[in-house]
Coordinates of C-alpha atoms in Angstrom, one line a residue:
X1 CA -13.3 -60.7 -25.2
X2 CA -13.5 -57.4 -26.5
X3 CA -10.3 -56.8 -28.2
X4 CA -8.7 -53.4 -28.6
X5 CA -9.8 -51.6 -31.9
X6 CA -7.5 -52.1 -34.5
X7 CA -5.7 -54.7 -32.8
X8 CA -7.4 -58.2 -32.5
X9 CA -4.5 -59.5 -30.4
X10 CA -4.8 -57.4 -27.4
X11 CA -7.7 -57.5 -24.8
X12 CA -9.6 -53.8 -24.6
X13 CA -10.2 -54.3 -20.8
X14 CA -7.1 -56.1 -19.4
X15 CA -8.1 -55.7 -15.8
X16 CA -11.2 -58.0 -16.4
X17 CA -8.8 -60.7 -17.6
X18 CA -6.6 -60.2 -14.7
X19 CA -9.6 -60.4 -12.4
X20 CA -10.5 -63.7 -14.0
X21 CA -7.0 -64.9 -13.1
X22 CA -7.1 -63.8 -9.7
X23 CA -10.5 -64.9 -8.5
X24 CA -11.1 -68.6 -10.0
X25 CA -12.8 -70.8 -7.1
X26 CA -11.2 -73.9 -5.5
X27 CA -13.4 -76.1 -7.4
X28 CA -12.3 -74.5 -10.8
X29 CA -15.6 -72.4 -11.1
X30 CA -16.2 -68.7 -11.3
X31 CA -19.3 -66.9 -9.9
X32 CA -21.5 -67.3 -7.0
X33 CA -23.8 -70.2 -5.8
X34 CA -27.6 -69.6 -5.4
X35 CA -28.9 -72.3 -3.2
X36 CA -28.7 -72.6 0.6
X37 CA -26.1 -75.5 0.4
X38 CA -24.0 -73.8 -2.4
X39 CA -25.1 -76.1 -5.1
X40 CA -24.1 -75.6 -8.7
X41 CA -26.6 -73.7 -11.1
X42 CA -26.7 -72.6 -14.5
X43 CA -25.4 -69.1 -13.7
X44 CA -22.2 -70.6 -12.5
X45 CA -21.8 -72.7 -15.4
X46 CA -22.3 -69.8 -17.9
X47 CA -19.9 -67.5 -16.2
X48 CA -17.6 -70.2 -16.0
X49 CA -17.6 -71.1 -19.7
X50 CA -17.4 -67.3 -20.4
X51 CA -14.1 -67.0 -18.3
X52 CA -12.3 -70.0 -19.9
X53 CA -13.1 -68.5 -23.5
X54 CA -11.7 -65.0 -22.4
X55 CA -8.6 -66.8 -21.1
X56 CA -8.2 -68.9 -24.2
X57 CA -8.8 -66.2 -26.6
X58 CA -5.9 -64.1 -24.8
X59 CA -3.7 -67.2 -24.6
X60 CA -3.3 -66.9 -20.7
X61 CA -4.0 -69.0 -17.9
X62 CA -3.7 -72.3 -19.1
X63 CA -4.1 -74.1 -15.7
X64 CA -7.1 -72.0 -14.8
X65 CA -8.6 -73.2 -18.1
X66 CA -7.9 -76.9 -17.5
X67 CA -9.8 -76.5 -14.1
X68 CA -12.5 -74.6 -15.6
X69 CA -13.1 -77.1 -18.2
X70 CA -12.9 -79.8 -15.4
X71 CA -15.7 -78.2 -13.4
X72 CA -17.8 -77.6 -16.5
X73 CA -17.5 -81.3 -17.1
X74 CA -18.3 -82.7 -13.6
X75 CA -21.5 -80.4 -13.6
X76 CA -22.8 -80.7 -17.1
X77 CA -25.7 -82.4 -15.9
X78 CA -26.9 -79.2 -14.6
X79 CA -26.7 -77.6 -18.1
X80 CA -29.4 -80.2 -19.5
X81 CA -31.6 -80.2 -16.5
X82 CA -34.7 -78.4 -17.3
X83 CA -35.8 -78.4 -13.6
X84 CA -33.0 -76.0 -12.6
X85 CA -33.4 -71.9 -12.6
X86 CA -31.9 -70.3 -15.6
X87 CA -31.0 -67.1 -16.8
X88 CA -33.3 -66.2 -19.8
X89 CA -32.0 -67.9 -23.3
X90 CA -29.5 -70.2 -21.4
X91 CA -30.0 -72.9 -23.9
X92 CA -29.1 -70.2 -26.7
X93 CA -26.2 -68.4 -24.9
X94 CA -24.7 -71.6 -23.2
X95 CA -24.6 -73.7 -26.5
X96 CA -23.3 -70.8 -28.4
X97 CA -20.4 -70.4 -26.2
X98 CA -19.9 -74.2 -26.1
X99 CA -19.9 -74.3 -30.0
X100 CA -17.2 -71.2 -29.9
X101 CA -15.0 -73.2 -27.4
X102 CA -15.1 -76.4 -29.3
X103 CA -14.2 -74.4 -32.5
X104 CA -11.2 -73.3 -30.7
X105 CA -10.2 -76.7 -29.9
X106 CA -10.9 -76.8 -26.2
X107 CA -11.9 -80.3 -25.0
X108 CA -14.8 -80.9 -22.5
X109 CA -14.7 -84.1 -20.5
X110 CA -18.1 -84.9 -21.0
X111 CA -19.7 -87.6 -23.2
X112 CA -20.6 -86.4 -26.8
X113 CA -24.4 -87.4 -26.4
X114 CA -24.5 -84.7 -23.6
X115 CA -22.9 -82.1 -25.8
X116 CA -25.5 -83.1 -28.6
X117 CA -28.3 -82.8 -25.9
X118 CA -27.3 -79.2 -25.4
X119 CA -27.4 -78.4 -29.2
X120 CA -30.9 -79.9 -29.4
X121 CA -32.1 -77.8 -26.6
X122 CA -30.9 -74.8 -28.8
X123 CA -33.0 -76.1 -31.6
X124 CA -35.9 -76.7 -29.5
X125 CA -35.6 -73.1 -28.3
X126 CA -35.5 -71.8 -31.7
X127 CA -38.5 -73.7 -33.0
X128 CA -40.7 -73.4 -29.9
X129 CA -44.1 -71.7 -30.0
X130 CA -43.6 -69.0 -27.4
X131 CA -46.2 -66.2 -26.3
X132 CA -46.4 -62.8 -27.7
X133 CA -46.3 -61.2 -31.4
X134 CA -43.5 -61.4 -33.9
X135 CA -41.9 -58.3 -32.3
X136 CA -41.5 -60.0 -28.9
X137 CA -39.4 -63.0 -30.7
X138 CA -37.4 -60.4 -32.3
X139 CA -37.0 -58.8 -28.9
X140 CA -36.1 -62.0 -27.4
X141 CA -33.2 -62.8 -30.0
X142 CA -31.8 -59.6 -29.8
X143 CA -31.7 -60.0 -26.1
X144 CA -29.5 -63.3 -26.3
X145 CA -27.3 -62.0 -29.2
X146 CA -24.1 -63.1 -27.5
X147 CA -25.3 -66.6 -28.1
X148 CA -25.7 -66.2 -31.6
X149 CA -22.7 -64.4 -32.6
X150 CA -22.0 -64.0 -36.1
X151 CA -25.4 -65.6 -36.8
X152 CA -27.2 -62.5 -35.6
X153 CA -28.3 -59.7 -37.8
X154 CA -26.5 -56.7 -35.8
X155 CA -28.0 -54.0 -37.5
X156 CA -31.3 -55.0 -36.4
X157 CA -30.3 -55.4 -32.9
X158 CA -28.7 -52.1 -32.5
X159 CA -32.2 -50.8 -32.9
X160 CA -32.5 -51.6 -29.1
X161 CA -29.6 -49.6 -28.0
X162 CA -30.2 -47.3 -25.0
X163 CA -29.1 -43.7 -24.1
X164 CA -26.2 -45.2 -22.2
X165 CA -24.9 -47.3 -25.2
X166 CA -26.0 -50.6 -24.0
X167 CA -28.2 -53.3 -25.3
X168 CA -31.0 -54.0 -22.5
X169 CA -28.6 -52.7 -19.9
X170 CA -26.7 -56.0 -20.4
X171 CA -23.0 -56.1 -20.3
X172 CA -22.6 -59.3 -22.1
X173 CA -24.9 -58.4 -24.9
X174 CA -23.4 -55.1 -25.2
X175 CA -20.1 -56.8 -25.2
X176 CA -21.0 -59.0 -28.3
X177 CA -22.1 -55.9 -30.3
X178 CA -19.0 -54.1 -29.5
X179 CA -17.0 -57.2 -31.2
X180 CA -19.3 -58.0 -34.0
X181 CA -20.8 -54.6 -35.0
X182 CA -17.7 -52.5 -33.7
X183 CA -20.2 -50.0 -32.2
X184 CA -18.6 -46.9 -30.4
X185 CA -21.5 -46.1 -28.1
X186 CA -21.4 -49.8 -26.9
X187 CA -17.7 -49.4 -26.3
X188 CA -18.2 -46.4 -24.4
X189 CA -20.9 -48.3 -22.0
X190 CA -18.3 -50.8 -21.5
X191 CA -15.4 -48.6 -20.6
X192 CA -17.8 -46.7 -18.3
X193 CA -18.8 -50.0 -16.6
X194 CA -15.3 -51.2 -16.1
X195 CA -14.0 -47.8 -14.9
X196 CA -16.5 -47.9 -12.0
X197 CA -16.5 -51.6 -11.1
X198 CA -13.1 -52.6 -12.1
X199 CA -12.7 -56.4 -13.2
X200 CA -16.0 -58.2 -12.4
X201 CA -19.1 -57.0 -14.0
X202 CA -23.2 -57.7 -13.1
X203 CA -25.4 -59.5 -15.2
X204 CA -27.2 -56.3 -15.5
X205 CA -26.4 -52.7 -15.1
X206 CA -27.6 -50.4 -14.0
X207 CA -29.9 -52.3 -12.0
X208 CA -29.8 -50.5 -8.7
X209 CA -33.2 -49.0 -8.8
X210 CA -35.0 -52.3 -9.2
X211 CA -33.1 -54.4 -6.6
X212 CA -33.6 -51.6 -4.2
X213 CA -37.3 -51.5 -4.9
X214 CA -37.5 -55.2 -4.6
X215 CA -36.0 -55.0 -1.2
X216 CA -38.4 -52.1 -0.1
X217 CA -41.3 -54.2 -1.5
X218 CA -40.1 -57.1 0.6
X219 CA -39.7 -55.5 3.7
X220 CA -43.1 -54.1 3.6
X221 CA -44.6 -57.4 2.5
X222 CA -43.0 -59.1 5.6
X223 CA -44.3 -56.3 8.2
X224 CA -40.7 -55.2 9.0
X225 CA -40.4 -52.0 7.1
X226 CA -40.8 -49.7 10.0
X227 CA -37.2 -50.9 11.2
X228 CA -35.8 -49.5 8.0
X229 CA -37.8 -46.4 7.7
X230 CA -34.7 -44.1 7.0
X231 CA -33.3 -46.5 4.6
X232 CA -36.6 -46.8 2.7
X233 CA -37.1 -42.9 2.6
X234 CA -33.5 -42.6 1.1
X235 CA -34.4 -45.3 -1.6
X236 CA -37.7 -43.8 -2.6
X237 CA -36.1 -40.3 -2.5
X238 CA -33.6 -41.5 -5.3
X239 CA -36.3 -43.4 -7.2
X240 CA -38.5 -40.3 -7.3
X241 CA -35.7 -38.2 -8.7
X242 CA -35.0 -40.7 -11.4
X243 CA -38.9 -40.7 -12.1
X244 CA -38.9 -37.2 -12.6
X245 CA -35.7 -37.2 -14.9
X246 CA -37.5 -39.8 -17.1
X247 CA -34.4 -42.4 -16.9
X248 CA -34.3 -45.2 -19.0
X249 CA -33.5 -47.4 -16.0
X250 CA -37.0 -47.2 -14.5
X251 CA -39.1 -46.0 -17.7
X252 CA -37.9 -48.6 -20.2
X253 CA -38.3 -51.7 -17.6
X254 CA -41.9 -52.8 -17.2
X255 CA -41.4 -54.6 -13.7
X256 CA -39.2 -51.7 -12.4
X257 CA -41.7 -48.9 -13.8
X258 CA -44.7 -50.5 -12.4
X259 CA -42.9 -51.2 -9.0
X260 CA -41.6 -47.7 -8.8
X261 CA -45.1 -46.0 -9.5
X262 CA -47.0 -48.2 -6.8
X263 CA -44.4 -47.7 -4.1
X264 CA -43.8 -44.1 -4.8
X265 CA -47.6 -43.4 -4.7
X266 CA -48.1 -45.4 -1.7
X267 CA -45.7 -43.4 0.1
X268 CA -47.1 -40.2 -0.9
X269 CA -45.0 -39.0 -3.8
X270 CA -46.5 -36.9 -6.3
X271 CA -46.2 -39.3 -9.6
X272 CA -48.4 -38.9 -12.4
X273 CA -50.2 -42.2 -14.1
X274 CA -48.8 -40.4 -17.5
X275 CA -45.4 -42.2 -16.5
X276 CA -47.3 -45.3 -17.0
X277 CA -48.8 -44.4 -20.5
X278 CA -46.4 -46.5 -22.4
X279 CA -47.9 -49.7 -21.0
X280 CA -51.6 -48.6 -21.3
X281 CA -52.2 -50.9 -24.2
X282 CA -51.7 -54.7 -24.1
X283 CA -49.6 -54.3 -27.1
X284 CA -46.9 -52.9 -24.9
X285 CA -46.6 -56.5 -23.2
X286 CA -47.4 -58.5 -26.1
X287 CA -44.4 -57.1 -28.3
X288 CA -42.2 -57.5 -25.2
X289 CA -39.8 -60.0 -24.0
X290 CA -41.8 -61.1 -21.3
X291 CA -44.7 -62.0 -23.6
X292 CA -42.4 -64.3 -25.4
X293 CA -41.4 -66.0 -22.2
X294 CA -45.0 -65.9 -20.7
X295 CA -43.3 -63.8 -17.7
X296 CA -46.0 -63.5 -15.0
X297 CA -44.0 -61.1 -12.5
X298 CA -43.9 -57.7 -14.9
X299 CA -47.7 -58.4 -15.6
X300 CA -48.3 -59.0 -11.8
X301 CA -46.6 -55.5 -11.2
X302 CA -48.4 -53.9 -13.7
X303 CA -51.9 -55.2 -12.4
X304 CA -50.7 -54.0 -8.9
X305 CA -49.6 -50.4 -10.0
X306 CA -53.2 -50.1 -11.7
X307 CA -55.0 -50.4 -8.4
X308 CA -53.2 -47.4 -7.0
X309 CA -55.3 -44.7 -8.7
X310 CA -56.8 -41.5 -7.0
X311 CA -58.9 -40.2 -9.7
X312 CA -62.5 -41.8 -10.5
X313 CA -61.5 -41.6 -14.1
X314 CA -57.8 -42.5 -14.7
X315 CA -58.1 -44.2 -18.0
X316 CA -54.3 -45.0 -18.2
X317 CA -54.5 -47.0 -15.0
X318 CA -57.9 -48.4 -15.7
X319 CA -56.8 -49.8 -19.1
X320 CA -53.6 -51.2 -17.6
X321 CA -55.8 -52.9 -14.8
X322 CA -58.3 -54.2 -17.6
X323 CA -55.8 -56.0 -19.9
X324 CA -53.4 -57.1 -17.2
X325 CA -56.1 -58.9 -15.1
X326 CA -57.5 -60.5 -18.4
X327 CA -53.8 -61.9 -19.3
X328 CA -53.3 -62.9 -15.6
X329 CA -56.5 -64.9 -15.5
X330 CA -55.6 -66.3 -19.0
X331 CA -52.2 -67.6 -17.5
X332 CA -54.1 -69.1 -14.5
X333 CA -56.6 -71.0 -16.6
X334 CA -53.7 -72.4 -18.9
X335 CA -51.2 -73.2 -15.7
X336 CA -48.6 -71.1 -17.3
X337 CA -47.7 -69.5 -13.8
X338 CA -45.2 -71.2 -11.5
X339 CA -46.3 -72.9 -8.3
X340 CA -44.6 -70.3 -6.3
X341 CA -45.9 -67.3 -7.8
X342 CA -49.6 -68.7 -8.3
X343 CA -50.9 -67.8 -4.5
X344 CA -49.6 -64.3 -5.2
X345 CA -51.7 -63.9 -8.3
X346 CA -54.6 -65.4 -7.1
X347 CA -54.8 -63.2 -4.0
X348 CA -54.2 -60.0 -6.1
X349 CA -57.0 -60.9 -8.5
X350 CA -59.2 -61.7 -5.8
X351 CA -58.6 -58.9 -3.3
X352 CA -57.9 -55.2 -4.3
X353 CA -55.0 -53.7 -2.4
X354 CA -57.5 -51.2 -0.7
X355 CA -59.4 -54.3 0.5
X356 CA -56.6 -56.3 2.3
X357 CA -55.9 -56.9 5.9
X358 CA -52.1 -56.1 6.4
X359 CA -51.5 -58.4 9.3
X360 CA -52.9 -61.4 7.7
X361 CA -50.9 -60.6 4.4
X362 CA -47.6 -60.4 6.3
X363 CA -48.5 -63.8 7.8
X364 CA -49.1 -65.3 4.2
X365 CA -46.0 -63.6 2.8
X366 CA -43.9 -64.9 5.7
X367 CA -45.3 -68.4 4.9
X368 CA -44.6 -68.2 1.2
X369 CA -41.3 -66.3 1.4
X370 CA -38.6 -67.7 -0.8
X371 CA -35.2 -67.5 0.8
X372 CA -33.5 -68.0 -2.6
X373 CA -34.5 -64.7 -3.8
X374 CA -36.3 -63.7 -7.1
X375 CA -35.0 -64.2 -10.8
X376 CA -34.1 -61.4 -13.3
X377 CA -33.9 -62.0 -16.9
X378 CA -30.1 -62.2 -17.4
X379 CA -29.6 -64.2 -13.9
X380 CA -31.4 -67.3 -12.7
X381 CA -31.1 -65.9 -9.4
X382 CA -31.1 -62.5 -7.7
X383 CA -31.3 -62.9 -4.0
X384 CA -29.2 -61.4 -1.2
X385 CA -27.5 -63.0 1.7
X386 CA -29.8 -61.3 3.8
X387 CA -33.0 -63.4 2.8
X388 CA -32.6 -65.7 5.8
X389 CA -32.3 -62.9 8.1
X390 CA -35.1 -60.8 6.7
X391 CA -37.3 -64.0 7.3
X392 CA -35.9 -64.6 10.8
X393 CA -36.6 -61.0 11.6
X394 CA -40.1 -60.9 10.3
X395 CA -41.1 -64.1 12.0
X396 CA -39.7 -62.6 15.2
X397 CA -41.7 -59.5 14.9
X398 CA -45.0 -61.3 14.0
X399 CA -44.7 -63.4 17.1
X400 CA -43.9 -60.4 19.1
X401 CA -46.9 -58.3 17.6
X402 CA -49.3 -61.3 18.4
X403 CA -47.8 -61.1 22.1
X404 CA -48.8 -57.5 22.2
X405 CA -52.3 -58.1 20.9
X406 CA -52.8 -60.9 23.5
X407 CA -51.8 -58.4 26.2
X408 CA -53.9 -55.7 24.8
X409 CA -57.0 -58.2 24.9
X410 CA -56.3 -59.3 28.6
X411 CA -56.2 -55.5 29.4
X412 CA -59.5 -55.1 27.9
X413 CA -61.2 -57.8 29.5
X414 CA -59.8 -56.6 33.0
X415 CA -61.2 -53.2 32.1
X416 CA -64.5 -54.6 31.3
X417 CA -64.7 -56.4 34.6
X418 CA -63.3 -53.1 36.4
X419 CA -66.2 -51.3 35.3
X420 CA -68.8 -54.1 35.5
X421 CA -69.9 -54.0 31.9
X422 CA -70.4 -57.7 31.9
X423 CA -73.4 -57.1 34.1
X424 CA -75.1 -55.4 31.5
X425 CA -77.2 -58.3 30.3
X426 CA -78.9 -56.4 27.4
X427 CA -75.7 -55.4 25.8
X428 CA -73.1 -56.6 23.2
X429 CA -69.7 -56.6 25.3
X430 CA -67.3 -58.1 22.8
X431 CA -63.6 -57.1 23.6
X432 CA -62.1 -59.6 21.2
X433 CA -64.0 -58.4 18.1
X434 CA -63.6 -54.8 19.1
X435 CA -59.9 -55.5 19.2
X436 CA -60.0 -57.1 15.9
X437 CA -61.5 -54.1 14.4
X438 CA -58.5 -51.8 15.7
X439 CA -55.9 -54.1 14.5
X440 CA -56.8 -54.0 10.9
X441 CA -56.0 -50.4 10.2
X442 CA -53.8 -49.9 13.5
X443 CA -51.6 -53.1 13.4
X444 CA -48.1 -51.3 14.2
X445 CA -47.3 -52.5 17.7
X446 CA -46.2 -49.1 18.8
X447 CA -49.8 -48.0 18.4
X448 CA -51.0 -50.0 21.2
X449 CA -52.7 -47.2 23.0
X450 CA -54.5 -46.1 19.9
X451 CA -55.8 -49.6 19.6
X452 CA -56.9 -49.8 23.1
X453 CA -58.9 -46.6 23.1
X454 CA -60.4 -47.6 19.7
X455 CA -61.5 -50.7 21.0
X456 CA -62.9 -49.3 24.4
X457 CA -64.9 -46.7 22.3
X458 CA -66.4 -49.6 20.0
X459 CA -67.4 -51.4 23.3
X460 CA -68.9 -48.4 24.8
X461 CA -70.7 -47.4 21.5
X462 CA -72.2 -50.9 21.1
X463 CA -73.4 -50.5 24.8
X464 CA -75.0 -47.1 24.5
X465 CA -76.7 -48.1 21.3
X466 CA -77.8 -51.3 22.7
X467 CA -79.6 -49.1 25.5
X468 CA -81.2 -47.1 23.0
X469 CA -82.3 -50.1 20.8
X470 CA -84.7 -51.5 23.3
X471 CA -82.2 -52.4 26.2
X472 CA -83.3 -49.5 28.3
X473 CA -86.5 -47.7 29.6
X474 CA -87.4 -44.3 28.5
X475 CA -86.3 -43.1 31.9
X476 CA -82.8 -44.5 31.6
X477 CA -82.2 -43.1 28.3
X478 CA -83.2 -39.7 29.4
X479 CA -81.1 -40.1 32.4
X480 CA -78.1 -40.9 30.6
X481 CA -78.3 -38.1 28.1
X482 CA -78.9 -35.7 30.9
X483 CA -75.8 -37.1 32.5
X484 CA -73.6 -36.4 29.3
X485 CA -75.0 -32.9 29.1
X486 CA -73.8 -32.3 32.8
X487 CA -70.7 -34.2 32.3
X488 CA -68.4 -33.2 35.5
X489 CA -71.4 -31.9 37.3
X490 CA -73.1 -35.1 36.8
X491 CA -73.6 -35.6 40.6
X492 CA -76.4 -32.8 40.6
X493 CA -78.5 -35.4 38.8
X494 CA -78.0 -39.0 40.0
X495 CA -78.4 -42.1 38.5
X496 CA -82.0 -43.8 38.1
X497 CA -80.5 -47.2 37.9
X498 CA -77.4 -49.6 38.3
X499 CA -77.4 -49.9 34.5
X500 CA -77.2 -46.1 33.9
X501 CA -74.7 -45.9 36.6
X502 CA -72.3 -48.5 35.1
X503 CA -72.5 -47.1 31.7
X504 CA -71.9 -43.4 32.7
X505 CA -69.0 -44.3 34.7
X506 CA -67.6 -46.4 32.0
X507 CA -67.6 -43.5 29.8
X508 CA -66.7 -41.0 32.0
X509 CA -63.4 -42.7 33.5
X510 CA -62.3 -44.0 30.1
X511 CA -62.6 -40.8 28.8
X512 CA -60.6 -39.3 31.8
X513 CA -58.0 -41.8 31.3
X514 CA -57.5 -41.5 27.6
X515 CA -57.4 -37.6 27.9
X516 CA -54.6 -38.1 30.6
X517 CA -52.5 -40.1 28.1
X518 CA -53.3 -37.8 25.2
X519 CA -52.2 -34.9 27.5
X520 CA -48.7 -36.5 27.8
X521 CA -48.2 -36.6 24.1
X522 CA -49.6 -33.3 23.3
X523 CA -48.5 -31.4 26.3
X524 CA -51.9 -30.1 26.7
X525 CA -55.2 -30.7 28.4
X526 CA -57.8 -32.4 25.9
X527 CA -60.5 -33.4 28.2
X528 CA -62.6 -30.3 27.6
X529 CA -62.3 -30.8 24.2
X530 CA -63.5 -34.5 24.3
X531 CA -66.3 -33.5 26.4
X532 CA -67.5 -30.9 24.1
X533 CA -68.0 -33.6 21.5
X534 CA -70.7 -35.3 23.5
X535 CA -74.1 -34.3 22.1
X536 CA -76.2 -32.2 24.3
X537 CA -80.2 -33.4 24.0
X538 CA -83.0 -31.7 25.2
X539 CA -85.2 -34.2 27.3
X540 CA -88.3 -32.5 25.9
X541 CA -87.5 -33.1 22.3
X542 CA -85.8 -36.5 23.0
X543 CA -86.8 -39.3 20.9
X544 CA -85.4 -42.9 21.1
X545 CA -86.4 -43.7 17.7
X546 CA -84.5 -40.4 16.5
X547 CA -81.1 -41.5 18.3
X548 CA -81.5 -45.2 17.7
X549 CA -77.9 -45.1 16.6
X550 CA -76.5 -42.8 19.0
X551 CA -72.6 -42.8 19.4
X552 CA -70.7 -41.4 22.1
X553 CA -67.6 -39.8 20.4
X554 CA -64.3 -39.4 22.0

């Protein structure tokens, strides 16, 4: 709806008008549906009304206007339904455009009482006691300026203009400023945007970094990131470049900055916590739109990012962690967190990221996965068509991993029977628990050999420990130490009991097998290296008490 400067009769972006004429849906709407069944949502109503206004202003597409008004009339109940997901400030922006349309003489096929309901919701929005400070309310009112029009103080709004000329990276808010304040930088942003994208424009631009980071985060939480390792590396390389250049798309958005910092650090990128300094104090949240809206997601992202600190005294991250945790707990106690997000918040507060079991996290995330995507401020829905495919892939991979773990358990049980470890009545032979201890740090399916080696080592360590912890005689303990000392020449000594024979053969032959597998990978023999790690004890100075916690390393 932005006119050419100096001529209010011609559109500044005729290609956008042409796109509107060419892309109306069969039902009379413009936009995309969010739900799995393609149901109408508030995003579609908002975009349809905006397109109708644009066509009417430039006096084209009368049939398109008629069909658009009919669509809005048929689905007007969605606009006043408080249970439907909505873009931030919908009650202000939709009612503002509705008032403008009525002022132009457009007729909506709805009852007058329904239109009055929309205007009442607008007044409720203005009067409601939201969160945050007075600065947060000012930021919110600036954010929804396209719904205020001439009522807005545009000089105040331009204080939020970014380096790229936009207001909040929002094309609609920026277009409103270009109309009402004739700001050249705002117009330059819109010209750049339309030259890149043509006719249609997104709700937020640029938003590439946040969208891609959300995808990376989702793939990791669902346990399928290894299938997209190259793509993830490319995304994080690009994000790191933006971070190092201090680009506003990352640094001025609370959720994007926090998510970028956490993912970059977790993947080994050298990013300083100084980049998070603007959020070190609680006022950074209290003065923001997020506080006004009681928006939990950015707050949760900040809390998660504060957990990724490497220095004992990182005051920036410590401060962020302190105040964000306090606010999250307050939101929980006052039931201000949505039901869909509440389990994630409770889990994050209860378990620091370094104290979690990733396999169990994957399972919980799969169970809670929302195939309808995530909400972004200017849009009620920001999902992708791949959401269902992501869920299906994650479920299949989780089930496959379970089958791999079960095969490994059966192998360990057969290994225990092969070396007769189950005949050692004094010893703890616990293959299931040993395997579980290996799955926690080594959960990827491709690390099967490492998990088995870990589990075997854990079992043999427990067996030897039990021998030295009262399960064997002094003669058996001295005999076992001597056998380890001789290693390949153990035949020179012999076994004083069947228990010692079982234990030594299990350690010796299992070590040989592990060494053979390692040689295939490392292209060299590692048996001698492993054998050298076995401690050499002198029988004369040997004390069972001294070696109570003896461990066989390999």
